[in-house]
Amino acid sequence: MISFTLNNKQQNYTGDPEKSLLDFLRFDKHITSVKDGCSAQAACGACTVEINGKAMLSCVAKMSKLNDAEVNTPEGFPPYVLDIIAKAMVNKGAVQCGFCTPGFISRTKVLLQNTPNPSIEEIQKAIKPHICRCTGYKKIEEAIQYAGEVIQRNEKLVITSISGKVGISHPKYEAYSTAIGARDFVDDIFIDGMLFGALKFRDHPRAKIISIDTSKASNYPGVQRVFTAKDILGVQKVGLIIPDWPVMVGIGQITSYIGDVLAGVVADTNKIAREAIELIDVKYDVLEPITDVFKAMNADRIHEERPNNFETTSIKIGKVDKALMDSKYYIQGNYETQRVEHGFMEKESSIAVPEKDGIHLYSQSQGIYEDQRQVAMILGLDEKNVRVTLVPNGGGFGGKEDLSIQGQTALFSFLLQKPVKLTLSREESIRLHPKRHPVFMNISLGADKNGKLTGLKLRAVGDTGAYASVGAKVMERVAGHASGGYFIPEIDIEAKTVYTNNIPCGAMRGFGANQVAFALESCIDEICKKGGFDPWQFRWDNALVDGLTTSTGQKLYGVGIRACLEALKDDYTNSQFSGLACGIKNSGVGNGMVDESKVIIEIISEDKVVLKHGWTEMGQGVHNMALQTLCQ
């Protein structure tokens, strides 16, 4: 027996001594202020607790090492200290998605009891084991220093109360409860009688499935049921725009990338489900994967139902070849951007609960209406029988737009008629969800003797990976934003979206505009060097203004690029090392797709208004935007 105190209460543990403290806290005690961000890689800091007065990672702390230990999570901290640290985080704007914040608070509590007045350098050293994807750390550093000052003065701290109107800082909605870990993320929710799911991923990016033997997994103690593609009630393939992504790949079918799901196990515990999934035996006819995006354009089709492996967006305005030929300054080059992982702190997790003739899904998705539509298709149900509750997520950045694991979770729960939770490990998350597109760009840019841009020619190829996701829309953005924040009169653009057997690529911050901005701005810098132009003045001279057009020929109004350039001119000029770039990004989906949103405003009384909206809160503060708009 292992005896220790947890949040000032005696614990006597007789279970597996190799179990992690994190699993004990979350699964045995349902103390979910302690987060699992990296699946016991000791890499993210979200699971930090206090053990014997030291800040330690609970994911690698074994129960066997805790005899006579004193363990505290935020729930066991002195209320005054916890309150001050949390409110300092809120007032300094250090809470965005908030998934990492309880871990930072645990680290801060230990730091301040040992170093009451830490310098910024000491704070930076202390929080080095922690990852925050949202804030950039500066606000966290300021909050920690501020909390130390307030505690030293033994003062109280209140969350700043203001008008709530636009233009005046407003505390982030639910920031305090999020900071202390009291607001649940999906994986923090536990429902009576809930079962746990795990997924079997393929072993090869491209292979024909010969057989799937689930007998050992089915007979494993604690397993409720094993599922394969033959259990799907409705359609097998779904997708945000093109339905090409299988919920599970079946016998006789061909896998398309390393994240394809072949089977699922639902069991009494998460541990049992993950042990059983390893017992599923799959036999393959292994095929050569197509991973080179240029070879893929002329290779065998990744999806037989598609006419080819690529789609093309073309834009032509004027006679660009002549414009470039007549240009005083001409730059041509090849530019390449890499595939990028979003790195959101909260891994994918979903819960499904049977409800009347349908299903109730708890989702962290960036688009729960898409969840509803696609889950209804998978289950063969009317959309009205699929209810989706949005649980604000721990970061998305575009990586949680696609359906992910909600479809499998809903299917398992609906067939079993029991609540089911499915949560990916960090490794599974990285192999499953779409990334930022690698884009290969051949670009030509010209300018006249006065430094005015004359023409732009672009040939861009984007590796969209195994499935469409929103890849074609991303590459449309590459084309549509190719001229960036500048007016270029002659345009010839071609952007190809290409299927390969790589991990799918879809939405990520900037959505294609980032990639092409890199190529364009690099060319502008080269022209400035070649012609001896001042980089700031060149950009100001060529900047879009009201009435000028983008690379699509769209005329713009309300353009603020020159105002931005003027605002930063002094800083740019006076910096020893500085670069400069201008970019634009569209609002909404566009490109022929309907952009629509609705709100419901209920006036309950003179003192209470309820605002219901359909946007996804993922750390960016959309709840605040809605509240402040209404208050204004």
PDB file of C-alpha atoms in Angstrom, residues 4 100 233 512:
ATOM      1  CA  PHE A   4       0.368   9.920   0.749  1.00  0.00           C
ATOM      2  CA  CYS A 100      -2.076  25.186 -20.247  1.00  0.00           C
ATOM      3  CA  LEU A 233     -24.757   2.446 -40.643  1.00  0.00           C
ATOM      4  CA  GLY A 512      -2.708  29.875 -47.980  1.00  0.00           C
TER       5      GLY A 512
END
